[in-house]
Short mmCIF file of the C-alpha atoms (twelve columns), coordinates in Angstrom:
data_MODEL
# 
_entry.id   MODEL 
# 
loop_
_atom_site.group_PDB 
_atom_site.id 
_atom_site.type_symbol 
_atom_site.label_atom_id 
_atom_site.label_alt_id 
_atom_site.label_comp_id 
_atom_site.label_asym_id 
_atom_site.label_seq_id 
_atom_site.Cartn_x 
_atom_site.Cartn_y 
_atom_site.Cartn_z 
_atom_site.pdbx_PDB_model_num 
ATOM 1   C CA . UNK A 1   61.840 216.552 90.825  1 
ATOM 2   C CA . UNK A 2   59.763 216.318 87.074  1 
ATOM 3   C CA . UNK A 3   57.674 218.094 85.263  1 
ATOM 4   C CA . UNK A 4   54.912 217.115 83.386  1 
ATOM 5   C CA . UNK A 5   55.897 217.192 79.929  1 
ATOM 6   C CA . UNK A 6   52.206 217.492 78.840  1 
ATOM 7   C CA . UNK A 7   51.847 220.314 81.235  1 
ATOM 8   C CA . UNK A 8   54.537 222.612 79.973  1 
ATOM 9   C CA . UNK A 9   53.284 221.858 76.441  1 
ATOM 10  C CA . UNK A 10  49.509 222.880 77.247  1 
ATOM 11  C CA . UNK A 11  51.317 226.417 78.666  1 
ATOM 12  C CA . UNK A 12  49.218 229.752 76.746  1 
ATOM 13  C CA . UNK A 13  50.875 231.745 74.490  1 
ATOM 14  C CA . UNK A 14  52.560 234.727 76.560  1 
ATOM 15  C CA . UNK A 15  51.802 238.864 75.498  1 
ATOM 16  C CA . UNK A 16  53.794 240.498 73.623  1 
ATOM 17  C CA . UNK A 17  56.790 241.784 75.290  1 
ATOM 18  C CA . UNK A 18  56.985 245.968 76.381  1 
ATOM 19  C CA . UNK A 19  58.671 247.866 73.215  1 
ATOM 20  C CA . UNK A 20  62.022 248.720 75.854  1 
ATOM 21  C CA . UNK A 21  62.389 245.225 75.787  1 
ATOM 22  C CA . UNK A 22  62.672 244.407 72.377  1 
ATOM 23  C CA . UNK A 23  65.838 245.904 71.245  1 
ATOM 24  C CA . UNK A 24  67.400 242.314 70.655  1 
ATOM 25  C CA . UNK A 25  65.950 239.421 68.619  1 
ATOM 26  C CA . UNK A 26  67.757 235.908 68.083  1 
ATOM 27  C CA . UNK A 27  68.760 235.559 64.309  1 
ATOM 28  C CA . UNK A 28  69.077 231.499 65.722  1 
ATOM 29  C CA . UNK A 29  67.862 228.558 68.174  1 
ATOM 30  C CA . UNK A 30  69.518 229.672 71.357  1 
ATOM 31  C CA . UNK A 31  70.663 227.095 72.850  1 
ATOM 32  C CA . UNK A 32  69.769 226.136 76.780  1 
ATOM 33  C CA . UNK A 33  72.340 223.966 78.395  1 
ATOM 34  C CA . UNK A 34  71.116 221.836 81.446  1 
ATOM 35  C CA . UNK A 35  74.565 220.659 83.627  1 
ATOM 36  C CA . UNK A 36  72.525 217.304 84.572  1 
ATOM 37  C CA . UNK A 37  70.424 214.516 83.264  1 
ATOM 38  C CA . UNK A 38  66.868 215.011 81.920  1 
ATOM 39  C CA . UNK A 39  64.311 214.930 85.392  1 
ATOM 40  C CA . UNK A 40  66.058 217.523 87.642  1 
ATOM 41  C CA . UNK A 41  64.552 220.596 87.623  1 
ATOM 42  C CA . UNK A 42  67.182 222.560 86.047  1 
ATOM 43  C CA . UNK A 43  66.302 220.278 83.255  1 
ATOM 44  C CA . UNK A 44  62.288 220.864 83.884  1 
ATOM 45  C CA . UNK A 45  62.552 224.948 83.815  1 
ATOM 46  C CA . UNK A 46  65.118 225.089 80.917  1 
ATOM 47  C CA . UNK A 47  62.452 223.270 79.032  1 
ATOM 48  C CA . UNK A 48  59.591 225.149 80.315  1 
ATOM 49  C CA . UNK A 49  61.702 228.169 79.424  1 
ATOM 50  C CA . UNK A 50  62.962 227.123 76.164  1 
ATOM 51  C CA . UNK A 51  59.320 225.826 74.760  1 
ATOM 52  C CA . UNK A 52  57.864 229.513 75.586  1 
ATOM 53  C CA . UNK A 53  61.567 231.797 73.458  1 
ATOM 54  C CA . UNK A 54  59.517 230.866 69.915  1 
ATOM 55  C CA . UNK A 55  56.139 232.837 71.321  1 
ATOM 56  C CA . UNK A 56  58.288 236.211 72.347  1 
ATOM 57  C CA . UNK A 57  61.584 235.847 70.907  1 
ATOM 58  C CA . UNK A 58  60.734 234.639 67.787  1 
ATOM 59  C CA . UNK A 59  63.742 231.477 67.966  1 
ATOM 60  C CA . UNK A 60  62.803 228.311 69.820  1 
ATOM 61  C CA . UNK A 61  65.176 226.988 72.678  1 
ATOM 62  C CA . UNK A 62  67.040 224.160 72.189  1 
ATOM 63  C CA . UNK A 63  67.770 222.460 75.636  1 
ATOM 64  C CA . UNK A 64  70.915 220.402 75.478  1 
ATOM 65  C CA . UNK A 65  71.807 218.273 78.948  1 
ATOM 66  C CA . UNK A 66  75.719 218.893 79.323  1 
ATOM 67  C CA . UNK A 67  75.962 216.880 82.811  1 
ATOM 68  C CA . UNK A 68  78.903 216.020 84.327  1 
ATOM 69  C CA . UNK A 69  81.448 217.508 87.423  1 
ATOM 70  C CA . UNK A 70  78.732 218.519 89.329  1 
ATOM 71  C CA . UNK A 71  77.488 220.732 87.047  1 
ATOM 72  C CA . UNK A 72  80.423 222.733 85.989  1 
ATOM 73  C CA . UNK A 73  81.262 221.368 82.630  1 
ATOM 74  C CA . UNK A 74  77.999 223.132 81.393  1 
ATOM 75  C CA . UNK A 75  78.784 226.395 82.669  1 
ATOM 76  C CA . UNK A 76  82.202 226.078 81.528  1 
ATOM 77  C CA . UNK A 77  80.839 226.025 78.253  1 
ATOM 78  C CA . UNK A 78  78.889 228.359 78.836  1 
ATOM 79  C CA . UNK A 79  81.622 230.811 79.920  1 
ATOM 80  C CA . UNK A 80  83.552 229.951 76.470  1 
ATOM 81  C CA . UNK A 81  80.914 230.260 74.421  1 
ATOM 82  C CA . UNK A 82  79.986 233.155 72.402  1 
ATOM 83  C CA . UNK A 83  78.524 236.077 73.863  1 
ATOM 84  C CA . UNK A 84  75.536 236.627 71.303  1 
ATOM 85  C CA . UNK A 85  72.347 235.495 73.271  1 
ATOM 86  C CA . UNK A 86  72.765 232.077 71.654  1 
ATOM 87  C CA . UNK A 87  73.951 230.139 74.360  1 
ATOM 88  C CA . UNK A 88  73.139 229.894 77.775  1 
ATOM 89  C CA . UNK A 89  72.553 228.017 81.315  1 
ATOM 90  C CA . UNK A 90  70.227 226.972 83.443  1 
ATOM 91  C CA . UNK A 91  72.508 227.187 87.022  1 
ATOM 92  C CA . UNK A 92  72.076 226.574 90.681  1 
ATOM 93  C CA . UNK A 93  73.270 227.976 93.997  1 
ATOM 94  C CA . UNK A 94  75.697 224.744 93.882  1 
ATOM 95  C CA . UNK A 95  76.824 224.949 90.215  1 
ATOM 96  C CA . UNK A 96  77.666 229.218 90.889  1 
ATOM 97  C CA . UNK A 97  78.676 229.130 94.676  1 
ATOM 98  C CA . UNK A 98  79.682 225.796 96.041  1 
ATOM 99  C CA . UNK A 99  81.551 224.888 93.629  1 
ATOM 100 C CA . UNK A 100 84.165 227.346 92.707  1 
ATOM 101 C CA . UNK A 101 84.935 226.521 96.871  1 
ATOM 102 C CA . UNK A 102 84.883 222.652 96.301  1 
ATOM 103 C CA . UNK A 103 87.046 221.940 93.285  1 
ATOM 104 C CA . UNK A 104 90.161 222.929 92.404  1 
ATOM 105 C CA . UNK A 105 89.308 224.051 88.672  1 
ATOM 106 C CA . UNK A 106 85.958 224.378 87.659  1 
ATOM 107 C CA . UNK A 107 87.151 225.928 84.323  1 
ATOM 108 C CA . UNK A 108 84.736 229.241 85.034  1 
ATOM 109 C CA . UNK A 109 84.625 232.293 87.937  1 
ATOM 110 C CA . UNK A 110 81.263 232.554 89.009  1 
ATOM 111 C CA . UNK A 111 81.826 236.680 88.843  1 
ATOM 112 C CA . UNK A 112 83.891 236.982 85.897  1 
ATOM 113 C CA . UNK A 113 83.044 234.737 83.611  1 
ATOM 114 C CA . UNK A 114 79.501 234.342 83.607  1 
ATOM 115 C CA . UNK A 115 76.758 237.376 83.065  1 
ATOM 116 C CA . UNK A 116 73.910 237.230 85.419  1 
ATOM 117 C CA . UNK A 117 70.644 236.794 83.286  1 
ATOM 118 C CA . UNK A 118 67.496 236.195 85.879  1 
ATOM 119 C CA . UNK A 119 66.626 233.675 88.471  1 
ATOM 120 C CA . UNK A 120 63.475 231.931 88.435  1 
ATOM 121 C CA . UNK A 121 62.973 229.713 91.133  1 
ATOM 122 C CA . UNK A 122 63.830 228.265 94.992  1 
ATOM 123 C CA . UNK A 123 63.625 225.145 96.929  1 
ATOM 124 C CA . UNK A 124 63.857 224.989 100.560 1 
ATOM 125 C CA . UNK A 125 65.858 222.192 102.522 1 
ATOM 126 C CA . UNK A 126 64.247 220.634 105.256 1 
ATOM 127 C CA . UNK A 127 65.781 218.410 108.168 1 
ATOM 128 C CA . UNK A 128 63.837 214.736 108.795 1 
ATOM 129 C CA . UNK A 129 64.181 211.815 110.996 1 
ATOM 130 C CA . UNK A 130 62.379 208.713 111.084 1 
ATOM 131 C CA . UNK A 131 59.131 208.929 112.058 1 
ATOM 132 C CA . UNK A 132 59.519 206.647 115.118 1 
ATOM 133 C CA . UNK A 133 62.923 208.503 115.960 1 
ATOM 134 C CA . UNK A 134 63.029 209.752 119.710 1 
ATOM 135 C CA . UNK A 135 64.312 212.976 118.517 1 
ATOM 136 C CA . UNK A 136 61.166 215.525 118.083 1 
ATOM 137 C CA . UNK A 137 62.466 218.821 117.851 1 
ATOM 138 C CA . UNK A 138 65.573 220.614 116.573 1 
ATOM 139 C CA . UNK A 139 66.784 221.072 120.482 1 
ATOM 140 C CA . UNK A 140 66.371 217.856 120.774 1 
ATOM 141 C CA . UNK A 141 68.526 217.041 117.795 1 
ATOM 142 C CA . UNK A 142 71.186 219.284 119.236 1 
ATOM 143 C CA . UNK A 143 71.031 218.121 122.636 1 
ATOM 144 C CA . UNK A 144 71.663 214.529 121.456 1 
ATOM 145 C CA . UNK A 145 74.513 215.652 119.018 1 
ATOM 146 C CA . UNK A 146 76.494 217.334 121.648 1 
ATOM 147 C CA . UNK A 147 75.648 214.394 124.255 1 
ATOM 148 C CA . UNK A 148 77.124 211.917 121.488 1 
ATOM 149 C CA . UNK A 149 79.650 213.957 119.009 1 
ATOM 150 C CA . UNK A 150 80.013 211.693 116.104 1 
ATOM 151 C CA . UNK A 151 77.835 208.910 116.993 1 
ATOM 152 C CA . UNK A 152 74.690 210.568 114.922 1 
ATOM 153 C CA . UNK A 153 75.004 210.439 111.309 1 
ATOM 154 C CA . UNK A 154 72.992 212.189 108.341 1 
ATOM 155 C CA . UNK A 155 72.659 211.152 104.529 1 
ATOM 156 C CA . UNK A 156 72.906 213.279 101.580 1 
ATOM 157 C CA . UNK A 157 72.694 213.348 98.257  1 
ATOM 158 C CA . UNK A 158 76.367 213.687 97.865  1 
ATOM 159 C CA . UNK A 159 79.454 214.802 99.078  1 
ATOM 160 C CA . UNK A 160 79.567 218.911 98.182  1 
ATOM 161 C CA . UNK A 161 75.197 218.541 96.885  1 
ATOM 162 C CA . UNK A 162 73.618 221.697 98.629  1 
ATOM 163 C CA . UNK A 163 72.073 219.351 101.143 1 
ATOM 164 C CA . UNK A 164 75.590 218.085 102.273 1 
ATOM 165 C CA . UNK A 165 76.460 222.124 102.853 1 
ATOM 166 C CA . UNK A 166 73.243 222.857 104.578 1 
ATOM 167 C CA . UNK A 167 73.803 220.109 107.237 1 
ATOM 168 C CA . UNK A 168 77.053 221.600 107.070 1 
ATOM 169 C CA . UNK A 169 75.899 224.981 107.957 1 
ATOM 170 C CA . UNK A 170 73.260 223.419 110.829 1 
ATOM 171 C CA . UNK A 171 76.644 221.926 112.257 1 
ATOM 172 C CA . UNK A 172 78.506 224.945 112.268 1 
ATOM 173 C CA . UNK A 173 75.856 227.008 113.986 1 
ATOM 174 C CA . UNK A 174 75.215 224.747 116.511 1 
ATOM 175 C CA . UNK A 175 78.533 223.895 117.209 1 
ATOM 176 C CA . UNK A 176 77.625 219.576 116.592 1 
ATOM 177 C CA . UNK A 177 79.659 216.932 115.258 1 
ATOM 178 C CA . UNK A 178 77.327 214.617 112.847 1 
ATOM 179 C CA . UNK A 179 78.678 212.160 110.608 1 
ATOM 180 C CA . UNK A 180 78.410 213.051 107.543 1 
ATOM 181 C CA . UNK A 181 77.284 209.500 104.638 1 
ATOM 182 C CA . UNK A 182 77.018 210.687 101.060 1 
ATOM 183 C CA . UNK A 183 75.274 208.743 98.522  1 
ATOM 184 C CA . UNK A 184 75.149 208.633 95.139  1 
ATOM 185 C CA . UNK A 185 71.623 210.599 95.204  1 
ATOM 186 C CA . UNK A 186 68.445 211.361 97.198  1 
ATOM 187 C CA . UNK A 187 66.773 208.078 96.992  1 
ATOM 188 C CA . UNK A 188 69.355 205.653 98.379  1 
ATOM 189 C CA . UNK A 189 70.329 208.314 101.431 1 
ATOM 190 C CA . UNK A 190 66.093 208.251 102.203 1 
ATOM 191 C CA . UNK A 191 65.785 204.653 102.325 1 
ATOM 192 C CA . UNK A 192 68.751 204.242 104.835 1 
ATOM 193 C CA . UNK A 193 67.164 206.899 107.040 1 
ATOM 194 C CA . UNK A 194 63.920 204.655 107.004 1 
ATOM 195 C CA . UNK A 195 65.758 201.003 107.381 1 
ATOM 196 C CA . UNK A 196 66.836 202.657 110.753 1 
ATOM 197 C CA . UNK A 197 70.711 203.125 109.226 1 
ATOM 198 C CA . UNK A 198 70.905 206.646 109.503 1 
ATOM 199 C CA . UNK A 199 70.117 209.292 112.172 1 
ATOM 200 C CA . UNK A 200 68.638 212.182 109.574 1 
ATOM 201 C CA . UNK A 201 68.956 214.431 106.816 1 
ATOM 202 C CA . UNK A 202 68.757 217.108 105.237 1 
ATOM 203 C CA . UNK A 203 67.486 217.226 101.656 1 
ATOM 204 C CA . UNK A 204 65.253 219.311 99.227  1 
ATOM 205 C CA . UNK A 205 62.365 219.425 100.512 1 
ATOM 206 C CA . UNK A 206 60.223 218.394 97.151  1 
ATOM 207 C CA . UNK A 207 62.513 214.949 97.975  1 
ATOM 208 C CA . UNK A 208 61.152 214.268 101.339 1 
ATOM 209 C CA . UNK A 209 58.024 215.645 101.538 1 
ATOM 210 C CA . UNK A 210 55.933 212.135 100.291 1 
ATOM 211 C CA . UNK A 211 58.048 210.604 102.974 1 
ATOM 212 C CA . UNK A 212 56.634 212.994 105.599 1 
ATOM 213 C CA . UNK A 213 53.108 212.963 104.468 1 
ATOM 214 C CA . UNK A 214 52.644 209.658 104.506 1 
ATOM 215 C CA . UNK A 215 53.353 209.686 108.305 1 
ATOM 216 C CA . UNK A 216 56.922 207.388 107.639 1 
ATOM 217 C CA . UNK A 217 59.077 210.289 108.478 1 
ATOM 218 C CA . UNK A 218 58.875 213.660 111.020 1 
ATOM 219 C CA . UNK A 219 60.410 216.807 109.774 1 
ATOM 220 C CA . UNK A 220 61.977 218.620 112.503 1 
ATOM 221 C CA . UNK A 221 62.784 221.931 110.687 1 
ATOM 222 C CA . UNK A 222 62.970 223.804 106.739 1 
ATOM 223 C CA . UNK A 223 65.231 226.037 106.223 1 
ATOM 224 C CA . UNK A 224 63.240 228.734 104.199 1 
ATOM 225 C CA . UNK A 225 62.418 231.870 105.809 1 
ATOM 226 C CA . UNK A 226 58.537 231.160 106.408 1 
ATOM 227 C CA . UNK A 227 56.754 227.519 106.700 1 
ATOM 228 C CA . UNK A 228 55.987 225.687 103.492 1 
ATOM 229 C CA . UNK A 229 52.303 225.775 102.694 1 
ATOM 230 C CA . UNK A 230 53.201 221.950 102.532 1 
ATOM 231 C CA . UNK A 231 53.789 221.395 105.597 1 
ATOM 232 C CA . UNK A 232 52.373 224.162 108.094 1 
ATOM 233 C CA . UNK A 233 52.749 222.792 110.995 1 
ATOM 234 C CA . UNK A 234 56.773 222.360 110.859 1 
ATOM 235 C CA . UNK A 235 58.381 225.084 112.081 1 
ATOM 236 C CA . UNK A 236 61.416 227.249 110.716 1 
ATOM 237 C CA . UNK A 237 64.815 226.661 112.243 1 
ATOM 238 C CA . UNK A 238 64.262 230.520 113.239 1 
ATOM 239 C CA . UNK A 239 61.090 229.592 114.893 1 
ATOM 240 C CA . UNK A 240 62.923 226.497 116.227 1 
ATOM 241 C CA . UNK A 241 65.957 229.096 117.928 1 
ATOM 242 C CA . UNK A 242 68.533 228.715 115.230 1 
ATOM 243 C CA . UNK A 243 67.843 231.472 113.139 1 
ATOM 244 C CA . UNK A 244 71.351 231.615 111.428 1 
ATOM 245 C CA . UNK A 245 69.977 227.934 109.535 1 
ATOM 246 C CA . UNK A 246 68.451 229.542 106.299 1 
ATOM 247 C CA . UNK A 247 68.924 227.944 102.983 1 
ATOM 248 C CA . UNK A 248 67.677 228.258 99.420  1 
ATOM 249 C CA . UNK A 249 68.955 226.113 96.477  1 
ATOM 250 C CA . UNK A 250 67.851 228.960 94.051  1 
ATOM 251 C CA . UNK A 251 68.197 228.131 90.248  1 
ATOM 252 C CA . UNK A 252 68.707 231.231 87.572  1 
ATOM 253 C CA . UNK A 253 70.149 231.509 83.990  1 
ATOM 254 C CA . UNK A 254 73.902 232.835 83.264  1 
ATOM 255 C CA . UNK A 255 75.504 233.699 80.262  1 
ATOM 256 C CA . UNK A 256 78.847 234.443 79.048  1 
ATOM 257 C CA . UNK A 257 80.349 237.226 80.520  1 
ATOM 258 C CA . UNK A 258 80.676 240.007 77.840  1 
ATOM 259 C CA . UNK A 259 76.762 239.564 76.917  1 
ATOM 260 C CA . UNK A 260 75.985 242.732 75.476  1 
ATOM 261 C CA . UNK A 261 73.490 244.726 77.459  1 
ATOM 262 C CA . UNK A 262 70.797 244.773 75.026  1 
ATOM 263 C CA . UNK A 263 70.921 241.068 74.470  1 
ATOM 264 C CA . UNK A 264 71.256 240.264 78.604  1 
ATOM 265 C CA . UNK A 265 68.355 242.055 79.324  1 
ATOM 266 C CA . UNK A 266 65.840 240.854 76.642  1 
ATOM 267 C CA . UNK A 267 66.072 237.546 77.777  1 
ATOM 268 C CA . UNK A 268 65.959 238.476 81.802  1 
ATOM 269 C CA . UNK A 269 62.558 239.988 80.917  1 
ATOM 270 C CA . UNK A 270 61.678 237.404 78.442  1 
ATOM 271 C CA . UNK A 271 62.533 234.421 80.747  1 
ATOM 272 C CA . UNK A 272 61.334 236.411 84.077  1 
ATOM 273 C CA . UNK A 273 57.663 236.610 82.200  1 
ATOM 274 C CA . UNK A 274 57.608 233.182 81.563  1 
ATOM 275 C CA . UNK A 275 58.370 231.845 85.222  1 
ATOM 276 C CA . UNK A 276 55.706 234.544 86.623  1 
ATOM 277 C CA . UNK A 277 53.068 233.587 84.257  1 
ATOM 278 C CA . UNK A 278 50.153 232.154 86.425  1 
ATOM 279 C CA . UNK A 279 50.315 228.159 84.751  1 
ATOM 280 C CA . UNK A 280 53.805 228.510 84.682  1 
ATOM 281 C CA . UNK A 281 54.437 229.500 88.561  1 
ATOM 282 C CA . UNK A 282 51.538 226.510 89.270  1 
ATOM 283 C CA . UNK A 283 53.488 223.586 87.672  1 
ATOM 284 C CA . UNK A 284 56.810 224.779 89.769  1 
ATOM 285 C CA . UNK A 285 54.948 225.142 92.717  1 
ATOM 286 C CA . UNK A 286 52.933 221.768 92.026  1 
ATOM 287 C CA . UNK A 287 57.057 220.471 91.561  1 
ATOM 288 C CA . UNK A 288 57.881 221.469 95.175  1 
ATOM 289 C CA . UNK A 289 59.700 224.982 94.007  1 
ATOM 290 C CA . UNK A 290 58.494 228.323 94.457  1 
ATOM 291 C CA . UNK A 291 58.475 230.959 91.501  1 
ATOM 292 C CA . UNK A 292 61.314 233.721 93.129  1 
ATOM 293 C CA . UNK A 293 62.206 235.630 89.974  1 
ATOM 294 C CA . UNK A 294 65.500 238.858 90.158  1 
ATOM 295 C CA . UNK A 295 67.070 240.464 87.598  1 
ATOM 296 C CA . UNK A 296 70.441 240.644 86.650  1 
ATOM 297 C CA . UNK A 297 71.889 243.121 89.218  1 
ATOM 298 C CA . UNK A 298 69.878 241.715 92.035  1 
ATOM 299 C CA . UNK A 299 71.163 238.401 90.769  1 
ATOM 300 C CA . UNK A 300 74.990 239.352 90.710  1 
ATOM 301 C CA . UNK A 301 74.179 240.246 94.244  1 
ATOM 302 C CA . UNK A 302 73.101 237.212 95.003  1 
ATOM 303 C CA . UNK A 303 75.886 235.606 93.732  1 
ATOM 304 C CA . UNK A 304 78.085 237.898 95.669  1 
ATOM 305 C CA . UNK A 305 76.757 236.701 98.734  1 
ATOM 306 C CA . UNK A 306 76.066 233.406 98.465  1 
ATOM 307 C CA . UNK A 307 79.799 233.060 97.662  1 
ATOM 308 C CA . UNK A 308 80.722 234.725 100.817 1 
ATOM 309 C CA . UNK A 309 78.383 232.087 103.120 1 
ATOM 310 C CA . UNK A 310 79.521 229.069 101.538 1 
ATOM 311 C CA . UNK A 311 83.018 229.412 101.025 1 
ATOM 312 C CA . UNK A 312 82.975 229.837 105.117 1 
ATOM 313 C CA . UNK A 313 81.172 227.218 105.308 1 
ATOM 314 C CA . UNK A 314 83.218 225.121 103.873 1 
ATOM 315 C CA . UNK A 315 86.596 226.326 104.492 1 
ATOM 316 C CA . UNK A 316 85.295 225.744 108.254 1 
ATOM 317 C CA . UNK A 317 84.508 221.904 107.184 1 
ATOM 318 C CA . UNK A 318 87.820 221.568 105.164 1 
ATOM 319 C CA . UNK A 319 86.047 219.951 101.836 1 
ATOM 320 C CA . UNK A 320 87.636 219.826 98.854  1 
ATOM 321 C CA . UNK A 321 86.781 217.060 96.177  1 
ATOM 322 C CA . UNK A 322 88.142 215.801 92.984  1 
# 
């Protein structure tokens, strides 16, 4: 999932920021770490982000990729670092609440260690087959599962990668055994699913969406709350009977814990204005994402919750990885 680096460049100059908001302003660069390689979206938004702090905080951002243990070695550093605005992280549901469940030390705890800032943005999963596949509907998919437990077989994008846990959560809701083939990304999982190797997956949907519109693969179901304006005519696993299939990868900036007040709430409203600035929420929308911006309470919340779903779900699938 990329940006257009041209495209966050040509983004206007944002207003001034309200007076309440202005209590704290950056002596420094604050720095932006990304916990992948440059071309993820993480990456795209703390750029996007970071190339807008010089118009309203007065510092630029400096985005630095830290990747590396699926993400946590940036927000580990993130954790340690000093709690002065000049560090922070661009996370995901996977880096702040898969994780901690998945590995036995991440070096950081999601709710003590890290201050909520704002989240900016969600992606949607969705669940495809080959386009020539027999199977046409989620029933379908279920009916076949249970008529064959561990004979059907889905690809993700790794073993513990939010996809992964969303089939995982499909599985435990419908009570299905599908074997589970991680590979080492999107792209190699997509073209086994077309050479006829694999029965499905689930992946982003910004991944498998050019696969779907060019008629070589069916989606069956997203896992969003309402259709995607992408694809209208592919239904919601609610609308499908499964209602208890919903899944965001949401992606949000975190800070130290002991971020003073002042300093953690400038940059919520600082980074919050730049996501829901009208070019802004078009490029992550053009990406596949859709602008889905909460403050830091509602975003501690969040956290809160998202903890309690996926450590179920995978306690209940007995993962653990090294």
């Amino acid at each position: 999932m990329r940006f257009a680096r041209r495209a966050l460049l040509a983004a206007p100059a944002l207003l001034a920021l309200p007076a309440w908001a202005q209590s704290w302003t950056p002596d420094k660069p604050v720095r932006i770490l990304i916990p992948y390689t440059p071309g993820a979206i993480n990456d795209a938004l703390g750029r996007l982000v970071g190339e807008r702090f010089q118009d309203t905080l007065g510092q630029p951002g400096l985005v630095e990729n830290r990747p590396g243990a699926s993400g946590s070695l940036a927000l580990a550093a993130t954790a340690q670092a000093a709690p002065d605005g000049s560090t922070i992280v661009v996370a995901n549901t996977a880096n702040l609440c898969m994780n901690p469940f998945l590995f036995a030390n991440t070096g950081y705890d999601s709710r003590k260690d890290l201050a909520p800032i704002a989240v900016v943005a969600r992606v949607m999963n969705a669940l495809v087959v080959r386009a020539d596949s027999p199977i046409r509907s989620v029933a379908e998919l279920v009916a076949a599962a249970k008529a064959k437990p561990g004979q059907l077989s889905f690809a993700s994008s790794g073993a513990g990668s939010s996809p992964h846990l969303a089939a995982e959560l499909f599985k435990a809701r419908t009570g299905t055994d599908i074997t589970h083939v991680p590979y080492r990304g999107s792209a190699p999982g997509l073209a086994d699913l077309l050479g006829g190797r694999i029965t499905l997956s689930v992946d982003n949907l910004p991944n498998v969406l050019p696969h779907v519109q060019d008629g070589r693969m069916r989606a069956l179901a997203v896992t969003g709350t309402e259709r995607d304006p992408a694809l209208p005519d592919v239904p919601t696993f609610a609308e499908a009977g499964f209602p208890d299939v919903e899944v965001y990868v949401w992606f949000g900036f975190v800070g130290p814990a002991a971020l003073p007040a002042a300093i953690r709430d400038r940059l919520s409203s600082t980074i919050i204005r730049i996501a829901e600035s009208p070019d802004t929420a078009e490029r992550i929308r053009r990406a596949g994402a859709t602008v889905w911006t909460r403050g830091p309470a509602p975003m501690a919340k969040l956290i809160d919750e998202e903890l309690e779903k996926w450590g179920a779900v995978i306690r209940a699938a007995n993962l653990r990885l090294e």
